[in-house]
């Protein structure tokens, strides 16, 4: 298939960010307003529509892939963050119990040493 418009071509009429949001019906309607590409035989409308559909799919796939990468990274780092938080809470709790028992033990030890 002949590529009618390259992706970076100035003849491409829409920016990539807004183009991904177009429906296929809007793309078909817009083909009426596109300039005819140079040196393309008649029947170029199907090629233009095919190119626009391909461009739209490519842009949407890139967005989907980016979202998947972000989600995978977040899911990978979230358990590690939760583990660190849980470890810190456990350490603080154990330090509190240690201080309680040390003070109880020292009180008991001081009381018993006075009785002897």
C-alpha positions in Angstrom: 0.0 0.0 0.0 1.2 3.5 -0.8 1.7 5.8 2.1 -0.2 8.9 1.2 1.0 11.1 4.1 4.0 10.5 6.2 3.4 10.9 10.0 5.5 14.1 10.2 4.2 15.5 7.0 2.9 19.1 7.1 0.0 18.0 5.0 -1.4 16.0 7.8 -4.2 18.2 8.9 -4.6 17.3 12.6 -2.4 17.2 15.6 -1.8 13.7 17.0 -3.3 14.5 20.4 -6.6 15.6 19.0 -6.6 13.1 16.2 -6.8 10.1 18.5 -10.1 11.4 19.9 -11.8 11.4 16.5 -14.3 8.7 15.8 -14.1 6.7 12.5 -17.2 8.5 11.3 -15.5 11.9 11.9 -12.4 10.7 10.0 -14.6 9.6 7.0 -16.3 13.0 7.1 -13.0 14.9 7.3 -11.7 13.1 4.2 -13.9 15.5 2.1 -11.9 18.5 3.4 -8.4 17.0 2.9 -6.4 18.2 -0.1 -5.7 15.6 -2.7 -2.2 14.3 -2.3 0.2 15.0 -5.3 1.0 12.2 -7.8 -1.7 9.8 -6.5 -4.0 8.1 -9.0 -7.7 8.5 -8.7 -9.4 6.5 -6.0 -7.1 8.1 -3.4 -10.0 8.5 -1.0 -9.7 4.9 0.3 -6.0 5.3 0.7 -6.5 8.5 2.7 -9.1 7.0 4.9 -7.0 3.9 5.4 -4.0 6.1 6.3 -6.1 8.1 8.8 -7.4 4.9 10.4 -3.9 3.5 10.7 -2.6 6.8 12.2 -5.5 6.8 14.7 -4.9 3.2 15.7 -1.2 3.9 16.1 -1.8 6.9 18.3 -4.3 5.0 20.5 -2.0 2.0 20.8 0.8 4.2 21.9 -1.4 5.7 24.6 -2.6 2.3 25.7 1.0 1.0 25.9 2.0 4.1 27.9 -0.9 3.5 30.4 0.1 -0.1 30.7 3.7 0.8 31.5 2.7 3.3 34.1 0.3 0.9 35.7 2.9 -1.9 35.8 5.5 0.4 37.4 3.0 1.6 40.0 1.9 -2.0 40.8 5.6 -3.0 41.1 6.5 -0.2 43.5 3.3 -0.2 45.6 4.0 -3.5 47.5 7.5 -2.3 48.3 6.1 0.9 49.7 3.5 -1.0 51.7 6.2 -3.3 53.1 8.4 -0.4 54.2 5.4 1.3 55.9 4.4 -1.9 57.7 8.0 -2.5 58.8 8.3 1.0 60.2 5.0 0.6 62.1 6.1 -2.7 63.6 9.5 -1.3 64.7 7.8 1.6 66.4 5.3 -0.7 68.2 8.1 -3.1 69.3 10.2 -0.1 70.6 7.2 1.0 72.7 6.8 -2.5 74.1 10.5 -2.7 74.8 10.5 0.6 76.7 7.5 -0.6 78.7 9.1 -3.9 79.7 12.5 -2.2 80.4 10.8 0.3 82.8 8.8 -2.5 84.4 11.9 -4.7 84.8 14.0 -1.9 86.2 11.2 -1.0 88.7 10.9 -4.7 89.7 14.7 -5.1 89.9 15.1 -2.0 92.0 12.3 -3.1 94.4 13.7 -6.7 94.8 17.3 -5.5 95.3 16.1 -3.2 98.2 14.4 -6.1 99.9 17.5 -8.3 100.0 
